[in-house]
């Protein structure tokens, strides 16, 4: 299932300057994304997981240039899109769409559902008049809503339905790649499954590629072919989803997996939980060397001295750790 | 024999909110009990009435618009529904502690942690300032907060989310309550922090023998901590039983749905999730029959017409579903999650 590379991220860095003092001099910066690299293949789903504040959403937004990256390269179909001007970027955004986490905040409350979906068609001059209306109806049906819903406003819908509207909007321009930024974490469990199944069906039908950003590792494992685990703005482990669960190599991945409760009382009772001490360090002042060393049970001297590179440990299993 | 020892017994509790649009029946006819030293889980989606149920128990329902319409809440020999507010304040915080979902908003931002913690002790236990500070320090240490002495002088914003939840737990336990109610205590936290808090609660349960009611939407969270589980849907209890009953032989289609709609981390192959179609019922116009009818794959004519009675599968495992009526066609739930 090795297809061609559609998106390639090389050493992407995003730092946010913190303004301090009356002259607004930049003293410190938040190290949100600290040099991540990965490739995304046509038709696959890459999961990006990590705890809050690990930079996964920032990474997603920087890739599509909603934030301007500090440094790095983002190649879409072989071309670096970071050097593109606004006009060239518009064409790229037709191919790369985004679904946002909060289905309440990401839809304009003053626009009807039809206009929300149709806006993208207008911007990219894809359809007008009757054709536009037909396309909107078709999209609503694709995501499991009624065409009559086109004249309603977002507040008339439940969270799950709003997320469907958000998905219809992103599909309107026939994208190739969709960045899903925590698309289900604001939804109830029974609704989450509806949305995830729909995303899977759409992928099959339209050949979409997903970058699936989420903190829920069991859901990410379910939907993704490959998973990248992030910690404080760096990728610590990257491999296919079953290997990640069966043979996690990085101590952080191991702790993350062991922290997730399994809905089975027998398994829960038998489990030896590996509980991480302390909190994630501040991204304003991250520790030297390996960022995880302050909480790592295996930390050694070398971990404080140098930053571990993401190294392949056989069969496309990439790990950034000195202790392997 | 059991009957005598229930710490808390809720009998046929109904709580409604009287809004401009009409009466919202958030909780209707809920009965359950909890014994001393036991951990009970209440599971359900948002809007199923789980939070309103425990808020009714604590008498924290904002009134108006909320009101306990009927039912009894027996706690330590008293009916809390009829208790005057003044006496209720002596129970709240002293014999019943509560941990709220959001540790960011449930602490007062302008008072130090020490001040907030000692307030409880001075009020309920009549301790002096220094004694109260000492006790607060001891409890902060118990929940695993380092440098307690210094921490007591700090404000909530100086604590991280996980630490604040620890403070909330310490505060709820200060007066050694008989019952600790935890309303989604880990929902706002990251998984590694959630694991810390759950381990802490497990530890504390053994150490101080408090009864715990744990409310959550995550079936994984209750599996490790609770011995009995209540599943709520649309303001009613649809199934209750021991963890073994609920996870190994669930009987209500909604419980099947909940178990099948979440992906399991230990799943060996990529199986398709089975979502529950549709959305929860509008409690402004509650359905006449079973609340789950509209989303149930096994619904029959009678489900929409009459509310189902309660069937007891085995002692303690109760299910409210027409499928368990002797005349109903048989549906079962097997290990692989298929419905046959």
XYZ file of C-alpha atoms in Angstrom:
664
model
C 0.000 0.000 0.000
C 3.040 2.207 -0.502
C 1.731 5.031 -2.629
C 3.419 8.165 -3.790
C 4.301 10.820 -1.256
C 1.718 13.592 -1.311
C 3.035 15.748 1.514
C 6.517 15.971 2.909
C 7.370 17.925 6.034
C 11.046 18.541 6.741
C 12.340 19.971 9.975
C 9.309 22.164 10.521
C 9.755 24.665 13.359
C 7.224 27.066 14.806
C 8.106 29.341 17.705
C 5.742 31.945 19.062
C 7.482 35.022 20.462
C 6.299 36.219 23.850
C 6.093 39.972 24.114
C 7.441 41.472 27.262
C 8.043 44.982 28.538
C 6.875 48.311 27.187
C 9.076 48.171 24.105
C 7.655 44.804 23.139
C 11.043 43.252 22.857
C 10.972 39.544 22.288
C 12.647 37.960 25.250
C 11.274 34.468 25.248
C 9.441 32.256 22.854
C 7.098 29.316 23.074
C 8.729 26.353 21.357
C 5.505 24.910 19.952
C 6.944 22.794 17.132
C 10.637 21.957 17.248
C 11.683 20.421 13.971
C 9.313 17.670 12.929
C 9.690 15.653 9.750
C 7.375 13.110 8.215
C 5.942 12.004 4.906
C 2.341 11.476 4.056
C 1.450 8.967 1.358
C -1.508 9.191 -0.991
C -4.593 7.540 0.502
C -3.222 6.882 3.974
C -4.165 8.230 7.386
C -1.338 9.489 9.547
C -2.287 9.992 13.181
C -0.580 12.721 15.155
C -1.021 12.112 18.894
C 0.195 13.727 22.050
C -1.020 15.447 25.163
C -2.338 18.986 25.184
C 0.387 21.487 24.532
C 2.608 19.094 22.587
C 2.253 21.139 19.408
C 0.152 18.766 17.364
C -2.484 21.351 16.418
C 0.162 23.988 15.763
C 1.888 21.514 13.462
C -1.350 20.968 11.526
C -2.005 24.678 11.193
C 1.568 25.482 10.219
C 1.517 22.905 7.441
C -1.407 24.644 5.768
C 0.171 28.027 6.587
C -2.486 29.271 8.927
C 0.615 30.059 10.961
C 3.776 31.084 9.164
C 6.490 28.597 10.121
C 9.714 29.801 11.750
C 11.733 27.476 9.552
C 11.502 24.217 7.675
C 10.090 22.911 4.435
C 6.592 21.714 3.562
C 6.480 20.045 0.169
C 3.118 19.392 -1.393
C 3.387 17.186 -4.470
C 7.099 17.826 -4.544
C 6.988 21.637 -4.360
C 7.816 23.734 -1.318
C 4.618 25.612 -0.567
C 6.252 27.840 2.011
C 7.644 30.023 -0.782
C 4.255 30.412 -2.457
C 2.487 33.764 -2.620
C -1.168 34.216 -1.650
C -2.473 33.409 -5.125
C -0.472 30.221 -5.452
C -1.451 29.285 -1.913
C -5.137 29.536 -2.815
C -4.703 26.708 -5.302
C -2.951 24.597 -2.677
C -5.725 25.217 -0.168
C -8.179 23.762 -2.666
C -6.279 20.521 -2.316
C -5.548 20.686 1.396
C -8.574 21.312 3.589
C -9.038 21.342 7.313
C -11.677 20.148 9.802
C -11.584 21.895 13.143
C -12.045 20.658 16.663
C -14.830 22.882 17.914
C -17.967 22.437 15.822
C -19.521 25.382 17.671
C -16.839 27.965 17.007
C -15.841 26.925 13.502
C -19.148 27.720 11.795
C -20.269 31.326 11.306
C -23.503 31.664 13.303
C -24.890 34.311 10.957
C -24.593 32.243 7.804
C -26.953 29.522 6.692
C -25.540 26.046 6.281
C -25.931 26.400 2.512
C -23.839 29.573 2.474
C -21.210 28.081 4.761
C -20.694 25.213 2.364
C -21.192 27.377 -0.728
C -18.631 29.977 0.346
C -15.778 27.706 -0.594
C -17.378 27.105 -4.009
C -17.592 30.882 -4.540
C -14.004 31.561 -3.500
C -12.631 28.949 -5.844
C -15.172 29.762 -8.614
C -16.298 26.165 -8.797
C -20.033 26.475 -9.276
C -22.724 29.128 -9.634
C -26.496 29.355 -9.604
C -28.362 26.083 -9.888
C -25.129 24.112 -10.106
C -24.011 25.602 -6.799
C -27.279 24.673 -5.123
C -27.136 21.146 -6.506
C -23.578 20.724 -5.292
C -24.544 21.909 -1.785
C -27.445 19.439 -1.665
C -25.185 16.668 -2.875
C -22.592 17.450 -0.211
C -25.207 17.526 2.538
C -26.376 14.097 1.466
C -22.804 12.813 1.368
C -22.361 13.665 5.031
C -25.725 12.243 6.041
C -27.779 15.413 6.331
C -30.961 16.472 4.509
C -30.867 18.964 1.617
C -33.577 20.911 3.488
C -30.975 21.675 6.135
C -29.281 24.106 3.729
C -31.513 26.983 4.781
C -31.007 26.539 8.499
C -28.471 28.164 10.785
C -25.719 26.358 12.731
C -27.371 26.837 16.132
C -30.216 24.569 15.054
C -27.887 21.590 14.892
C -26.332 19.288 17.469
C -22.569 18.942 17.863
C -22.365 15.845 15.673
C -24.443 17.434 12.925
C -22.307 20.572 13.013
C -19.202 18.490 12.612
C -20.877 16.949 9.542
C -21.435 20.457 8.175
C -17.760 21.224 8.751
C -16.839 18.074 6.859
C -19.216 18.957 3.987
C -17.550 22.369 3.782
C -14.091 20.859 3.547
C -15.266 18.374 0.886
C -16.870 21.071 -1.278
C -13.644 21.850 -3.147
C -12.735 18.203 -3.821
C -9.609 18.189 -1.650
C -6.936 15.518 -1.798
C -5.686 15.928 1.735
C -7.690 16.818 4.836
C -6.080 17.887 8.078
C -8.464 16.754 10.812
C -7.662 18.703 13.976
C -9.317 16.790 16.837
C -12.520 16.377 14.802
C -14.256 14.195 17.372
C -12.998 15.182 20.786
C -15.870 17.606 21.399
C -18.472 14.928 20.652
C -20.230 12.273 22.721
C -18.932 8.713 22.465
C -21.840 7.343 20.452
C -21.576 10.275 18.006
C -17.784 9.933 17.700
C -18.207 6.526 16.102
C -20.647 7.975 13.539
C -18.162 10.648 12.467
C -15.167 8.293 12.417
C -17.037 5.760 10.296
C -18.062 8.515 7.919
C -14.472 9.731 7.593
C -13.387 6.168 6.821
C -16.099 5.721 4.198
C -15.240 9.039 2.556
C -11.594 8.047 2.424
C -12.471 4.833 0.643
C -14.860 6.512 -1.777
C -12.882 9.643 -2.606
C -9.338 8.391 -2.062
C -8.630 11.045 0.539
C -5.476 11.352 2.596
C -5.866 12.346 6.241
C -3.583 13.904 8.765
C -5.565 12.959 11.863
C -4.648 14.999 14.922
C -6.038 13.794 18.259
C -5.142 13.072 21.849
C -7.254 9.916 22.133
C -4.769 7.178 21.303
C -7.346 4.400 21.047
C -9.319 6.349 18.439
C -6.141 7.310 16.565
C -5.034 3.698 16.562
C -8.401 2.735 15.121
C -8.417 5.210 12.231
C -4.723 5.573 11.341
C -2.397 3.466 9.234
C 0.641 5.080 10.789
C 0.993 7.081 13.994
C 3.430 9.791 15.019
C 3.672 10.398 18.759
C 4.599 13.952 19.715
C 6.058 15.269 22.939
C 6.823 18.962 23.451
C 6.938 19.780 19.774
C 9.032 16.837 18.653
C 8.103 13.480 17.161
C 9.396 10.796 19.520
C 8.103 7.728 17.696
C 6.658 7.053 14.266
C 5.485 3.691 12.992
C 2.413 1.808 11.800
C -0.410 1.685 14.281
C -0.188 -2.010 15.212
C 3.544 -1.974 15.787
C 3.105 1.101 17.941
C 0.690 -0.762 20.161
C 2.467 -4.132 20.102
C 6.051 -2.962 20.327
C 6.314 0.620 21.539
C 9.995 1.511 21.885
C 10.023 5.034 23.261
C 9.448 5.250 27.046
C 6.905 8.021 26.504
C 4.850 5.931 24.092
C 4.951 3.053 26.559
C 3.702 5.274 29.374
C 1.039 6.819 27.169
C -0.274 3.395 26.171
C -0.296 2.134 29.713
C -2.207 5.217 30.896
C -5.189 4.515 28.668
C -7.950 2.659 30.495
C -9.418 -0.377 28.745
C -13.147 -1.056 29.151
C -12.694 -4.512 30.628
C -12.590 -5.062 34.406
C -10.428 -8.212 34.192
C -7.752 -6.588 32.051
C -7.806 -3.467 34.200
C -7.327 -5.510 37.371
C -4.388 -7.434 35.913
C -2.628 -4.423 34.432
C 0.568 -2.992 35.824
C 0.164 0.679 35.186
C 3.246 2.699 34.494
C 2.365 6.106 35.902
C 4.487 9.037 34.771
C 5.518 11.426 37.496
C 5.095 15.146 37.212
C 3.929 17.325 34.380
C 4.975 18.226 30.872
C 7.712 20.886 31.124
C 6.914 24.369 29.905
C 7.494 24.826 26.156
C 8.824 28.318 26.942
C 11.859 26.866 28.655
C 12.204 23.234 27.569
C 14.896 21.038 29.149
C 18.193 20.453 27.359
C 18.783 17.334 25.318
C 15.835 14.972 25.189
C 12.692 16.847 26.226
C 11.252 13.784 27.906
C 14.207 13.146 30.213
C 12.627 14.999 33.178
C 9.866 12.404 33.392
C 11.623 9.433 31.832
C 12.195 6.364 34.007
C 15.205 5.383 31.867
C 16.935 8.766 31.682
C 20.747 8.728 31.623
C 23.447 11.364 31.524
C 23.604 11.445 27.755
C 19.907 12.426 27.584
C 20.647 15.847 29.062
C 23.602 16.461 26.772
C 22.328 15.807 23.279
C 19.039 15.697 21.479
C 18.205 12.202 20.216
C 17.603 11.992 16.478
C 14.637 10.178 14.987
C 16.365 6.952 13.899
C 14.911 4.002 12.034
C 14.886 0.842 14.146
C 14.005 -1.477 11.322
C 10.909 -1.767 9.175
C 9.844 1.857 9.141
C 9.836 2.104 12.905
C 11.334 5.483 13.809
C 12.285 6.327 17.383
C 14.056 9.281 18.974
C 15.667 7.906 22.131
C 19.236 7.436 23.392
C 18.342 4.388 25.458
C 17.506 1.948 22.663
C -29.947 -7.448 55.806
C -28.345 -5.288 53.094
C -31.197 -2.838 53.340
C -30.053 -1.591 56.739
C -26.546 -0.773 55.682
C -27.027 1.332 52.575
C -25.082 4.527 53.068
C -27.092 6.380 50.469
C -30.352 5.264 48.995
C -32.026 7.173 46.205
C -35.590 6.178 45.608
C -37.576 7.181 42.524
C -35.850 10.538 42.166
C -37.218 12.932 39.554
C -35.670 16.316 38.920
C -37.003 18.783 36.386
C -36.009 22.202 35.111
C -38.887 24.546 34.502
C -37.808 26.674 31.558
C -39.728 29.084 29.319
C -39.973 26.344 26.748
C -41.549 23.956 29.267
C -40.549 21.298 31.745
C -37.263 19.538 31.019
C -37.303 16.177 32.749
C -33.599 15.829 33.346
C -33.972 12.893 35.724
C -37.084 10.773 35.960
C -37.623 7.925 38.374
C -34.044 7.053 39.252
C -33.400 4.610 42.112
C -30.033 3.327 43.291
C -28.005 2.783 46.421
C -24.408 2.788 47.528
C -22.934 0.911 50.467
C -20.132 1.918 52.747
C -16.674 1.580 51.215
C -18.087 0.873 47.773
C -17.286 2.574 44.467
C -20.209 3.109 42.130
C -19.850 4.305 38.558
C -22.532 6.276 36.742
C -22.009 6.160 32.987
C -23.811 7.961 30.202
C -23.513 10.577 27.497
C -23.862 14.295 28.055
C -27.433 15.227 28.842
C -28.362 11.796 30.188
C -28.955 13.198 33.654
C -25.973 11.759 35.492
C -24.719 15.086 36.778
C -28.206 16.272 37.686
C -28.703 13.082 39.682
C -25.728 13.700 41.941
C -26.400 17.413 42.105
C -29.839 16.498 43.402
C -28.207 14.283 46.003
C -26.006 17.185 47.071
C -29.002 19.536 46.751
C -27.000 21.732 44.418
C -29.710 22.087 41.769
C -30.144 25.796 41.004
C -33.702 26.605 41.999
C -35.463 28.103 40.121
C -35.506 26.758 37.412
C -34.578 23.332 38.826
C -36.647 21.372 41.297
C -36.662 17.890 42.788
C -40.159 16.899 41.752
C -40.459 13.657 43.643
C -38.526 10.915 45.330
C -36.484 10.289 48.425
C -32.771 10.566 49.073
C -31.906 8.742 52.297
C -28.457 9.445 53.652
C -27.371 8.542 57.192
C -30.980 8.115 58.241
C -32.220 11.442 56.906
C -34.295 12.277 53.841
C -32.210 14.929 52.134
C -35.082 16.079 49.921
C -37.020 17.384 52.899
C -34.031 18.696 54.820
C -33.942 22.477 55.321
C -31.067 24.243 53.554
C -29.415 25.135 56.852
C -29.020 21.515 57.894
C -27.963 20.585 54.391
C -24.927 22.863 54.714
C -23.737 20.788 57.657
C -23.836 17.662 55.499
C -22.293 19.184 52.381
C -18.525 19.229 52.684
C -18.610 17.285 55.934
C -20.243 13.926 55.323
C -20.391 14.350 51.550
C -17.552 15.687 49.477
C -17.665 16.584 45.825
C -15.049 16.854 43.101
C -16.115 18.765 40.034
C -15.141 18.250 36.438
C -13.291 21.444 35.822
C -10.439 22.047 38.261
C -9.807 25.378 36.553
C -13.085 26.992 37.513
C -14.040 25.271 40.746
C -11.352 26.905 42.868
C -11.602 30.541 43.881
C -8.858 32.384 41.963
C -8.404 35.212 44.469
C -7.906 33.104 47.611
C -4.850 31.041 48.450
C -5.189 27.268 48.430
C -4.536 27.276 52.182
C -7.322 29.749 52.848
C -9.787 27.733 50.757
C -8.853 24.490 52.426
C -8.910 25.738 56.011
C -12.261 27.439 55.502
C -13.899 24.016 55.320
C -12.192 22.812 58.494
C -12.872 25.933 60.517
C -16.495 25.817 59.560
C -17.279 22.120 59.943
C -14.806 20.909 62.520
C -14.318 24.111 64.494
C -10.568 23.877 64.224
C -8.321 26.834 64.962
C -6.292 28.446 62.202
C -3.019 26.639 62.914
C -4.641 23.256 63.458
C -6.545 23.642 60.216
C -3.370 24.557 58.345
C -1.639 21.481 59.719
C -4.477 19.220 58.665
C -4.604 20.830 55.200
C -0.869 20.234 54.843
C -1.268 16.604 55.804
C -3.958 16.087 53.178
C -2.020 17.845 50.440
C 0.845 15.499 51.188
C -1.514 12.535 51.023
C -2.649 13.419 47.491
C 0.978 13.695 46.390
C 1.679 17.413 46.224
C 5.312 18.222 46.991
C 6.354 21.239 49.107
C 2.931 21.413 50.790
C 3.849 24.220 53.156
C 4.813 26.554 50.350
C 1.988 25.343 48.142
C -0.623 26.304 50.756
C 0.355 29.944 50.336
C -0.060 29.832 46.570
C -3.023 30.727 44.375
C -4.839 28.315 42.043
C -3.231 29.771 38.891
C 0.151 28.620 40.163
C -0.969 24.991 39.942
C -1.265 22.848 36.822
C -4.534 21.124 35.905
C -3.582 17.798 37.446
C -2.312 19.500 40.599
C -5.531 21.502 40.929
C -7.541 18.316 40.681
C -5.375 16.892 43.461
C -6.128 19.964 45.553
C -9.851 19.458 44.854
C -9.603 15.846 45.997
C -7.698 16.807 49.146
C -10.277 19.478 49.876
C -13.193 17.101 49.385
C -11.597 14.618 51.774
C -10.631 17.089 54.520
C -13.514 16.263 56.860
C -13.310 12.526 56.166
C -16.629 12.378 54.320
C -18.601 9.151 54.204
C -19.343 9.731 50.549
C -17.197 11.259 47.848
C -18.907 12.285 44.634
C -16.594 12.746 41.661
C -18.273 14.331 38.651
C -16.072 13.592 35.610
C -12.912 14.191 37.652
C -10.522 13.368 34.818
C -12.342 14.553 31.713
C -10.452 17.852 31.529
C -7.072 16.184 32.044
C -4.516 14.550 29.773
C -4.281 10.745 29.774
C -1.016 10.521 31.686
C -2.418 12.904 34.303
C -5.722 11.015 34.264
C -3.794 7.844 35.098
C -2.158 9.640 38.034
C -5.515 10.813 39.417
C -7.188 7.417 38.974
C -4.317 5.660 40.758
C -4.600 8.219 43.534
C -8.338 7.632 43.935
C -7.797 3.869 43.979
C -5.153 4.305 46.675
C -7.284 6.618 48.777
C -10.273 4.327 48.556
C -8.232 1.586 50.199
C -6.648 3.902 52.744
C -9.667 5.744 54.090
C -12.596 3.559 53.115
C -14.734 6.325 51.643
C -17.622 5.437 49.361
C -17.145 6.904 45.909
C -19.657 7.781 43.211
C -17.733 8.269 39.992
C -19.498 9.911 37.092
C -18.007 9.548 33.652
C -18.736 9.022 29.987
C -15.645 6.857 29.591
C -16.334 3.166 30.136
C -12.610 2.546 30.510
C -12.264 4.823 33.518
C -14.848 3.006 35.632
C -13.640 -0.497 34.748
C -10.601 -0.229 36.988
C -12.065 1.628 39.932
C -15.712 0.714 40.468
C -17.394 -2.468 41.591
C -20.891 -1.578 40.405
C -22.047 0.488 37.444
C -25.217 2.326 36.515
C -25.848 3.140 32.859
C -28.110 6.139 32.314
C -29.893 7.251 29.177
C -32.399 10.051 28.703
C -32.789 10.716 32.421
C -33.390 7.096 33.363
C -31.353 4.129 34.475
C -31.351 1.587 31.665
C -29.030 -0.968 33.208
C -27.240 -1.503 36.482
C -25.075 -4.276 37.820
C -21.575 -5.277 38.820
C -18.693 -4.456 36.480
C -18.693 -8.092 35.397
C -22.405 -7.899 34.533
C -22.025 -4.695 32.521
C -18.833 -5.546 30.635
C -19.204 -9.299 30.212
C -22.918 -9.812 29.766
C -24.569 -6.486 29.037
C -28.278 -6.823 28.340
C -29.528 -3.410 27.257
C -29.059 -2.412 23.578
C -27.751 0.983 24.693
C -25.024 -0.643 26.777
C -24.158 -2.805 23.749
C -23.966 0.342 21.686
C -21.714 2.123 24.171
C -19.318 -0.805 24.338
C -19.175 -1.262 20.586
C -18.863 2.387 19.585
C -15.513 2.967 21.290
C -12.387 1.517 19.699
C -10.369 -0.612 22.073
C -6.666 -0.085 22.363
C -6.157 -3.832 22.622
C -8.160 -4.621 19.479
C -6.148 -7.008 17.315
C -7.514 -6.075 13.942
C -9.085 -3.027 12.431
C -12.767 -3.673 12.927
C -15.389 -1.179 11.971
C -16.977 0.730 14.833
C -20.684 0.263 15.307
C -22.118 3.693 16.011
C -25.443 4.326 17.684
C -27.423 6.110 15.003
C -29.412 9.244 15.685
C -29.183 11.547 18.676
C -30.377 11.387 22.305
C -34.034 12.263 22.994
C -35.208 15.794 23.675
C -36.123 15.789 27.362
C -38.499 18.700 26.832
C -40.743 16.190 25.103
C -39.643 12.882 26.575
C -40.753 9.855 24.570
C -43.744 7.957 25.904
C -42.163 4.535 25.890
C -38.513 3.599 26.206
C -36.267 6.612 25.578
C -33.896 4.599 23.412
C -36.554 3.373 20.945
C -35.658 5.822 18.160
C -31.999 4.693 18.102
C -32.468 1.031 18.965
C -31.865 -1.611 16.299
C -34.118 -4.035 18.137
C -37.056 -1.735 18.822
C -40.523 -3.285 18.741
C -43.942 -1.692 18.592
C -44.389 -1.815 22.334
C -41.121 0.032 22.984
C -42.612 3.261 21.663
C -45.868 2.809 23.539
C -45.028 1.828 27.094
C -41.976 2.332 29.266
C -40.296 -1.009 29.951
C -40.394 -2.549 33.398
C -37.266 -3.595 35.222
C -36.066 -7.162 34.758
C -33.631 -8.653 37.221
C -31.280 -10.989 35.338
C -29.482 -12.114 38.439
C -29.303 -10.506 41.890
C -28.207 -6.904 41.418
C -28.185 -6.925 37.613
C -31.227 -4.922 36.561
C -32.218 -3.959 33.050
C -35.048 -1.784 31.785
C -35.769 -3.237 28.361
C -38.722 -4.884 26.622
C -36.385 -7.401 24.972
C -36.121 -9.182 28.292
C -39.841 -9.658 28.569
C -40.617 -13.406 28.433
C -42.589 -12.949 25.185
C -39.918 -10.946 23.365
C -37.691 -12.339 20.607
C -34.200 -13.136 21.836
C -31.196 -10.940 21.121
C -27.802 -11.549 22.621
C -24.423 -9.896 22.852
C -21.446 -12.109 22.212
C -17.747 -11.654 22.988
C -16.860 -10.204 19.613
C -19.503 -7.543 19.976
C -21.830 -8.906 17.338
C -25.496 -8.930 17.945
C -27.071 -12.236 17.113
